[in-house]
Coordinates of C-alpha atoms and ligand atoms in Angstrom, one line a residue:
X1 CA 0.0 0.0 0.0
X2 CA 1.2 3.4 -0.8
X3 CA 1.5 6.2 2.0
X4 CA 2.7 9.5 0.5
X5 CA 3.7 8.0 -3.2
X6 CA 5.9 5.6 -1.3
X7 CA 5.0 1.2 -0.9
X8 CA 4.9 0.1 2.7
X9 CA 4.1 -3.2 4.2
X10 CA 3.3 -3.3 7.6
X11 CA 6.1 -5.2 9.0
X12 CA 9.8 -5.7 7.0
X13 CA 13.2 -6.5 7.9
X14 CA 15.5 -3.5 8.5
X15 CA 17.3 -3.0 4.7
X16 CA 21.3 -2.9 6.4
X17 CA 20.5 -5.3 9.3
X18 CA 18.7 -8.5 8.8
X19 CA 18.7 -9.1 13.1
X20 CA 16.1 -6.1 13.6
X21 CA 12.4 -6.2 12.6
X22 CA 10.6 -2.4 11.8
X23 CA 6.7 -2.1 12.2
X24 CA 4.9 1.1 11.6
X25 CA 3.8 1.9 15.4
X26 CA -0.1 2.0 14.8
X27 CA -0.5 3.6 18.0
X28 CA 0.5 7.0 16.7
X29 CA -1.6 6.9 13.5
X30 CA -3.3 8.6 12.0
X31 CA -1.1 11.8 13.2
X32 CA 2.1 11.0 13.1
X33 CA 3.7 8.1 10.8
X34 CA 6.4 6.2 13.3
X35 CA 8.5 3.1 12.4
X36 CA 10.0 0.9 15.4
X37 CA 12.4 -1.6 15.4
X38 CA 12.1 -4.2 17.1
X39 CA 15.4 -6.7 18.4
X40 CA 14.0 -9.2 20.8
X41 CA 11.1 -11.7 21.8
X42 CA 10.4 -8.9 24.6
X43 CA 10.1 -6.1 22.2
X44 CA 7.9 -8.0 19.8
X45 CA 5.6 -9.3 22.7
X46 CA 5.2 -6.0 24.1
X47 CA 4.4 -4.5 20.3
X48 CA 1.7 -6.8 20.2
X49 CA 0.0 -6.8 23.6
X50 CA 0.5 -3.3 23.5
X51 CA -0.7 -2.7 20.2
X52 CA 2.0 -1.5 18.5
X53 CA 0.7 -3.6 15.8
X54 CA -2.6 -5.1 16.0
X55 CA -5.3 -7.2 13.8
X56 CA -5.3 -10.8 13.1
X57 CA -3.3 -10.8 10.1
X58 CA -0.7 -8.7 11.3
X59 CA -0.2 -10.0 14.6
X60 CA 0.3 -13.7 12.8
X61 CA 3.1 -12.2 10.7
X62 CA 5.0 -10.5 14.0
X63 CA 5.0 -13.3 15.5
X64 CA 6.6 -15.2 12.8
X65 CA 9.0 -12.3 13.0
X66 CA 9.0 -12.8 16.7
X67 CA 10.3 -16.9 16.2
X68 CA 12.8 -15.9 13.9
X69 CA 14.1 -13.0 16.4
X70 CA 13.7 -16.2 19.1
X71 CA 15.9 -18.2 17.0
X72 CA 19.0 -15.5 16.5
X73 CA 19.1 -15.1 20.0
X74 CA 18.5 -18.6 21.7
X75 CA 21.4 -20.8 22.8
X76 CA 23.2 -22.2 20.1
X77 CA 23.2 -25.9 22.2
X78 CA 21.1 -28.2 23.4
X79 CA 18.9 -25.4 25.0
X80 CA 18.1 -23.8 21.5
X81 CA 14.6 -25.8 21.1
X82 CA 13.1 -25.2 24.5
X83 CA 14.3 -21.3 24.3
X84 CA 11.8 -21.3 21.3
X85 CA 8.8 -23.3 22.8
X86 CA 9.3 -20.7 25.7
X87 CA 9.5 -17.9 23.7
X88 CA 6.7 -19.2 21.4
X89 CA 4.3 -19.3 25.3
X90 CA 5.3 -16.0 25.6
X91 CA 4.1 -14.6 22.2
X92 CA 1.2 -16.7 22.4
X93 CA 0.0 -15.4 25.6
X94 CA 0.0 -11.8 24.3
X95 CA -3.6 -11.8 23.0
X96 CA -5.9 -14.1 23.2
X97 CA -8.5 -13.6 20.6
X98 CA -6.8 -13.4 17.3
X99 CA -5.9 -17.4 15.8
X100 CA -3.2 -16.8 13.5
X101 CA -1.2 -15.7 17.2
X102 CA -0.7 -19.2 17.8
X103 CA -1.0 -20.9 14.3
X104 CA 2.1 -18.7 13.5
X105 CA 4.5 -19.4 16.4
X106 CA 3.2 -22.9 16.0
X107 CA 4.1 -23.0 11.6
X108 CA 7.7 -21.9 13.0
X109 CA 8.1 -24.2 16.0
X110 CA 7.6 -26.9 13.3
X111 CA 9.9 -25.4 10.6
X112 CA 12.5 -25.1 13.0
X113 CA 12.2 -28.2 14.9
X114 CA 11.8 -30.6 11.4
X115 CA 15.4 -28.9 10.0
X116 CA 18.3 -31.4 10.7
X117 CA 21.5 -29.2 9.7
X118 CA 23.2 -27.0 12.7
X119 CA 21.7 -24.1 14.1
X120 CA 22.8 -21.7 10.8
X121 CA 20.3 -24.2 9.2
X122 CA 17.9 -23.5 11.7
X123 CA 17.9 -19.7 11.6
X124 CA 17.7 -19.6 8.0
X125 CA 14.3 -21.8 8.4
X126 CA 12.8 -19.3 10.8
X127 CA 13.6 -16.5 8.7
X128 CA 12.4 -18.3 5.5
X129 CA 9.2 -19.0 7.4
X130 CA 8.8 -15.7 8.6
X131 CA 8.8 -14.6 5.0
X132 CA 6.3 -17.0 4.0
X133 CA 3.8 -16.5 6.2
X134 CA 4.5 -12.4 5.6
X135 CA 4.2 -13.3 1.8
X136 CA 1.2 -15.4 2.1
X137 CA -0.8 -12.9 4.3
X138 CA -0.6 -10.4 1.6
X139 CA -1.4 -12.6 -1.1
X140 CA -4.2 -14.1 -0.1
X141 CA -6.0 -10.6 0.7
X142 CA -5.0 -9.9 -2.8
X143 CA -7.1 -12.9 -3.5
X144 CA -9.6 -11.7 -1.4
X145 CA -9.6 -8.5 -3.0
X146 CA -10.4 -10.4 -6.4
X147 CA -13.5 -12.7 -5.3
X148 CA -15.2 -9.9 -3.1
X149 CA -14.8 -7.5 -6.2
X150 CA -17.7 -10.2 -7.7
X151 CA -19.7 -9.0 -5.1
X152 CA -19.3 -5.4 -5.0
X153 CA -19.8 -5.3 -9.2
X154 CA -23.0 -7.4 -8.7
X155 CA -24.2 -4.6 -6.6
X156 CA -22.9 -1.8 -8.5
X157 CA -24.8 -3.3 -11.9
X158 CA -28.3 -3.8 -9.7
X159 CA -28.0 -0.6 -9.2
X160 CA -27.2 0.9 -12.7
X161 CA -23.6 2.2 -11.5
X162 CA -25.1 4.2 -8.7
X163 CA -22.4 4.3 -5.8
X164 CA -22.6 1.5 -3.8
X165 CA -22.3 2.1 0.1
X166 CA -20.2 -0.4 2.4
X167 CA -20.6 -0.5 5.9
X168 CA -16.9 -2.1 8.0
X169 CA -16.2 -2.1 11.0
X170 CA -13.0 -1.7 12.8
X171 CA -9.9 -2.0 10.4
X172 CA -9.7 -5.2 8.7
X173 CA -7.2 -2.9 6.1
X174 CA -4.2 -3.4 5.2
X175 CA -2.8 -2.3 8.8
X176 CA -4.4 -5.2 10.1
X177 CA -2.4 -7.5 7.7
X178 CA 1.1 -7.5 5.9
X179 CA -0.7 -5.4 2.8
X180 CA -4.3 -5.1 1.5
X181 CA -5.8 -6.0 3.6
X182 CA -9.7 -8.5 4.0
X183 CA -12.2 -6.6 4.4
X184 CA -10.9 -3.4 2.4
X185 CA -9.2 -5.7 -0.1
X186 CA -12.7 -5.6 -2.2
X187 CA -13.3 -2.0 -1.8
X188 CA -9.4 -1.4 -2.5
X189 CA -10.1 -3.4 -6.2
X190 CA -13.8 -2.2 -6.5
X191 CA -12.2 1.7 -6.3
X192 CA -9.4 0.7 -8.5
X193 CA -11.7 -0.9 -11.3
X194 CA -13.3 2.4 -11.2
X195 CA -16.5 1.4 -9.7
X196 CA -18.2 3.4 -7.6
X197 CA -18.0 2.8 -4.0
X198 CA -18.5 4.9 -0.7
X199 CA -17.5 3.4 2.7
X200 CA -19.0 4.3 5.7
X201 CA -16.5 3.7 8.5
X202 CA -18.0 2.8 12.4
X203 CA -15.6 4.6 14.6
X204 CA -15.5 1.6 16.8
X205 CA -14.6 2.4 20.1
X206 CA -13.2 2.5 22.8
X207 CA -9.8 2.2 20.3
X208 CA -11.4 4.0 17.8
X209 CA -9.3 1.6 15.3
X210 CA -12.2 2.5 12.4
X211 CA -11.8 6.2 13.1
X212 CA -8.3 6.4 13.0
X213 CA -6.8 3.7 11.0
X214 CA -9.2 2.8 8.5
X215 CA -10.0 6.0 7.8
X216 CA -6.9 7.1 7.4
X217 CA -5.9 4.2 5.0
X218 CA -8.7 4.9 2.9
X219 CA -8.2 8.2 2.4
X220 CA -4.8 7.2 1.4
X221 CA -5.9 5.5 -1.1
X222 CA -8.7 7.8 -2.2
X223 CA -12.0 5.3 -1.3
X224 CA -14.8 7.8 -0.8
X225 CA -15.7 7.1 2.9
X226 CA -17.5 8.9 6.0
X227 CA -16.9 8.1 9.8
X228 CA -19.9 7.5 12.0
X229 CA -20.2 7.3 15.4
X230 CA -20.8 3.5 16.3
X231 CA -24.5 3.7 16.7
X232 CA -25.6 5.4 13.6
X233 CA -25.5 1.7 11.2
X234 CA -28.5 0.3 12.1
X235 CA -30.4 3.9 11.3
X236 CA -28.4 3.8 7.7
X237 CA -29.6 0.5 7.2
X238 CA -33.4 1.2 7.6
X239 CA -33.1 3.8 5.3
X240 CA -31.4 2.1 2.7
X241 CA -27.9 3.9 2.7
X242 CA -26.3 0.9 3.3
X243 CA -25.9 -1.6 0.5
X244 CA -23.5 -4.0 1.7
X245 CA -21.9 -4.8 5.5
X246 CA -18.1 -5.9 4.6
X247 CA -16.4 -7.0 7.7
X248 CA -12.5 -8.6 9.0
X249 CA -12.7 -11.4 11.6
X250 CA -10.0 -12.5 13.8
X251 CA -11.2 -15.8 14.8
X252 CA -14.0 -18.0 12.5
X253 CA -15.2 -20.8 13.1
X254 CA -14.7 -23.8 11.0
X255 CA -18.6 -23.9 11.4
X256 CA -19.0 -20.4 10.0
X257 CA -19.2 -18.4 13.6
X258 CA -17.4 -14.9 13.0
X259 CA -15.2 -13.7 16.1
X260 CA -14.2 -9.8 15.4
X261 CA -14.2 -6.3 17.1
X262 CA -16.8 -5.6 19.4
X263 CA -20.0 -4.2 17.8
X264 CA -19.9 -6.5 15.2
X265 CA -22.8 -8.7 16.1
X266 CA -25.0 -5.7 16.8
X267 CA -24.4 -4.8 13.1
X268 CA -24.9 -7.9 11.9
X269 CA -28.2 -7.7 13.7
X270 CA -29.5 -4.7 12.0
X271 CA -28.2 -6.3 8.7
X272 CA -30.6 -9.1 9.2
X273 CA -33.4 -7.4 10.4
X274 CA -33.1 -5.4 7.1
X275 CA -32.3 -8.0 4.4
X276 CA -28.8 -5.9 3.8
X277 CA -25.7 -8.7 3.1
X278 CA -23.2 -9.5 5.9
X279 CA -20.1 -10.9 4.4
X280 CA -17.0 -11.6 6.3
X281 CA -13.5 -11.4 4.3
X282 CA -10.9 -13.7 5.8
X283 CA -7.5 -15.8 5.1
X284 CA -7.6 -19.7 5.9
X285 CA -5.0 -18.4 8.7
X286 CA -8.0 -17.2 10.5
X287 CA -10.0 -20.0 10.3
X288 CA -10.0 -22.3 14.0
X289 CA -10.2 -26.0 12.7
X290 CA -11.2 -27.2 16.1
X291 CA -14.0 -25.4 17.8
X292 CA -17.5 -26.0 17.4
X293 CA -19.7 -23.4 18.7
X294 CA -18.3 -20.1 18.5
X295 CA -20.6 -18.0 20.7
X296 CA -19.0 -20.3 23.6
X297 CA -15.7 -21.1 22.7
X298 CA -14.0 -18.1 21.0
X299 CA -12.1 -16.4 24.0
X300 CA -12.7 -12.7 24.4
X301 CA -9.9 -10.7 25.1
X302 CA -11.2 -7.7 27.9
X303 CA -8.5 -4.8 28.4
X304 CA -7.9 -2.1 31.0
X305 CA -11.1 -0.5 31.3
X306 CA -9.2 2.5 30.9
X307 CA -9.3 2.4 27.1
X308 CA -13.0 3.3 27.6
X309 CA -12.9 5.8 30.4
X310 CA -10.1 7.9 28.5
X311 CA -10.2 8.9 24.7
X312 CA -6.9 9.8 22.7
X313 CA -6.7 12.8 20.6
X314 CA -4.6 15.1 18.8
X315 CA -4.2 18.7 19.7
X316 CA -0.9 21.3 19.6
X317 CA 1.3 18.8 17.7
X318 CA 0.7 16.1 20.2
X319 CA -0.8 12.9 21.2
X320 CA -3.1 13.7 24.3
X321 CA -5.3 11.1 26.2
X322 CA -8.0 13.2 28.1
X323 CA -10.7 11.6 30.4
X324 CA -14.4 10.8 29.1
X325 CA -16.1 9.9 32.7
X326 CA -16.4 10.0 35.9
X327 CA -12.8 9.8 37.7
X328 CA -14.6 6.8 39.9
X329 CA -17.0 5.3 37.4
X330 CA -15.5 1.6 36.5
X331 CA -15.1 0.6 33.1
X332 CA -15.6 -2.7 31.5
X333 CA -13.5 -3.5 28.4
X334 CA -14.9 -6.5 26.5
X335 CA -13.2 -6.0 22.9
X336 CA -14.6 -9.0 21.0
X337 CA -17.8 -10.2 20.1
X338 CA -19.0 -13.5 17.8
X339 CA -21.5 -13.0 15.2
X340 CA -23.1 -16.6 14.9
X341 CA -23.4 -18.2 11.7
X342 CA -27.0 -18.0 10.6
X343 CA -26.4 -13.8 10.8
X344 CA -23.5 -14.3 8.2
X345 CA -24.6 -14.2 4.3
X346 CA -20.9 -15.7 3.5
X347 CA -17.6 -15.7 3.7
X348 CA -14.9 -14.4 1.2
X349 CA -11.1 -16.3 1.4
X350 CA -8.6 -16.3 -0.6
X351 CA -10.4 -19.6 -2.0
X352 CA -13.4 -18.1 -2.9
X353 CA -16.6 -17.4 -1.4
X354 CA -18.5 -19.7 0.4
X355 CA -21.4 -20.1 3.3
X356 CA -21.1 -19.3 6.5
X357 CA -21.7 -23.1 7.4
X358 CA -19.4 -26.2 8.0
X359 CA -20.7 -27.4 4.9
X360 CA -19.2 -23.8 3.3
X361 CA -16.2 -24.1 4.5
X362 CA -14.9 -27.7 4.4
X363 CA -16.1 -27.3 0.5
X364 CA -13.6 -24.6 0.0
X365 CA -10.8 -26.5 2.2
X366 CA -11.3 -30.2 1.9
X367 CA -8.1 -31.2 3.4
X368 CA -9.6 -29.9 6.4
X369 CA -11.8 -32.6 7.2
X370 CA -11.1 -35.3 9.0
Ligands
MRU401 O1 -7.9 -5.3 18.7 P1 -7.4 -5.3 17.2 O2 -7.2 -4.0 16.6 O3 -6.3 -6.3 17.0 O4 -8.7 -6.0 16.5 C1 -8.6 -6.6 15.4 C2 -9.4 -5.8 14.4 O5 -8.8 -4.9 13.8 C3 -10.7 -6.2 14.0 O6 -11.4 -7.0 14.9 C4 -10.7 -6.6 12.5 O7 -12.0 -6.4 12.1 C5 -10.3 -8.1 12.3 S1 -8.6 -8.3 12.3 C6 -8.3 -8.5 10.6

């Protein structure tokens, strides 16, 4: 994706030193544009509990960046494999919502562990695998960004051409992910085919990723969009301003359930209650093979409930956090919901589309079943 004329991905290694990872640090954006390096296991679990770098996609591909910056620093004896398998616990216990956390770490533990050579051999795996995760991330929301396109054209010709409006939520964009992006990988192709689009962006609070981040990546790219408070969807929808919800998940459901930002199932809701499409955009990295029920089993990640009680702004050329209630008032912070199934018209992987449904799924990834 370009920022100013010039290509970024999210997360590359440093061009004259291959030991040190660079992120943009998403905490400072929109307002200021700030790459970190990062040199060991602690920095990289601290830029992803602390956000640094956030979203499913994204947080997969830093910690396969995280196992290779394991692997430079373990031991170089016998110790070198557990150093790993520890260091792998400690990413994975950074957040707990987000599936491609722990299928990442767990892709390099078994890289690294099936290489026989010495430890150069070793090291060399990690950082191949790093890469190849990174790589895949961004092509398969390219891919996404070609079979949603379907979608969005069907739209735009029911309509005659007239601009179609997309409702997201959150940032499933290309910060969430190594480039593209899922759910913006559509609108990114719809906009660049020259069809008209508009995106209505829900702020998304209490980290106000939609407002800040997905706004500002859009406009980047020159998508038409608007922000809207987080409550104003359901009133688009039942007046017909809303042609199309396009969301990112960061845990699904082999059975179809969509884990994502809280607020999501409230829009899904109001999608269903006015015949308006619900499609989630993900890459098999997100999928979880194993549970069921989603609703029940997805774990929810709450934060300091500080995130809600204060808001961060810009003002005089500077960051400021200022506080939205009552000194005393206690806050709760649950920041993922699970959108079952049934409210889920389908889902759009780098595969193809499919149904929100077992059946759905396992027909786009046989191998899967078991
Ligand atoms: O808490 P975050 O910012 O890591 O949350 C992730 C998200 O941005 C959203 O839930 C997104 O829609 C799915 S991640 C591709």
């Amino acid at each position: 994706m370009n920022i100013d004329g010039k290509h970024y991905r999210t997360i590359w290694l440093k061009e004259d030193d291959s030991s040190i990872v660079q992120i943009i640090d998403q905490r400072h954006l929109p307002h200021k544009f700030i790459i970190e390096n990062l040199k060991s296991v602690d920095d990289v679990a601290r830029a992803i509990k602390d956000m640094h770098v956030r979203g499913a996609g994204l947080i997969g591909a830093t910690a396969g960046f995280g196992m290779y910056i394991a692997a430079l620093n373990a031991p170089k004896d016998e110790i070198f494999m557990p150093q790993l398998a520890a260091d792998g616990e400690l990413l994975k216990a950074t957040r707990p919502t987000a599936v491609n956390l722990a299928w990442a770490v767990d892709r390099q533990l078994e890289a690294i562990a099936a290489v026989n050579g010495g430890m150069d051999a070793k090291i060399t795996k990690a950082l191949e695998t790093a890469q190849a995760i990174a790589d895949e991330d961004a092509d398969f929301c390219r891919q996404i960004g070609q079979h949603g396109l379907s979608i969005i054209e069907k739209i735009s010709k029911a309509k005659n051409g007239d601009v179609v409006n997309i409702l997201t939520h959150c940032n499933a964009g290309w910060l969430a992910f190594v480039d593209y992006g899922s759910a913006t990988a559509p609108m990114y192709a719809a906009h660049d085919k020259g069809i008209k689009i508009h995106i209505w962006v829900d702020e998304t609070r209490p980290r106000n990723q939609g407002a800040r981040l997905t706004a500002w990546e859009l406009g980047q790219h020159g998508v038409p969009h608007t922000v809207i408070a987080d409550n104003v969807g359901g009133h688009l929808m039942q007046h017909g301003l809303v042609d199309l919800v396009l969301t990112g998940t960061d845990r699904t459901t082999y059975t179809g359930d969509v884990g994502n930002k809280i607020g999501t199932y409230l829009k899904a809701l109001a999608a269903h209650d006015n015949g308006v499409p619900f499609y989630t955009a993900l890459p098999s990295s997100t999928f979880d093979w194993i549970m069921h029920d989603g609703v029940k089993e997805v774990p929810i990640e709450q934060r300091g409930g500080e995130e809600v009680k204060y808001i961060q702004g810009f003002h005089d050329g500077e960051i400021k956090e200022v506080l939205l209630t009552p000194e005393d008032s206690p806050a709760a912070n649950y920041a993922f919901d699970v959108t079952p199934s049934r409210l889920v018209t389908g889902l759009i992987t780098e595969r193809g589309i499919c149904d929100a449904s077992e059946e759905g799924v396992l027909g786009l990834y046989p191998e899967k079943k078991n």
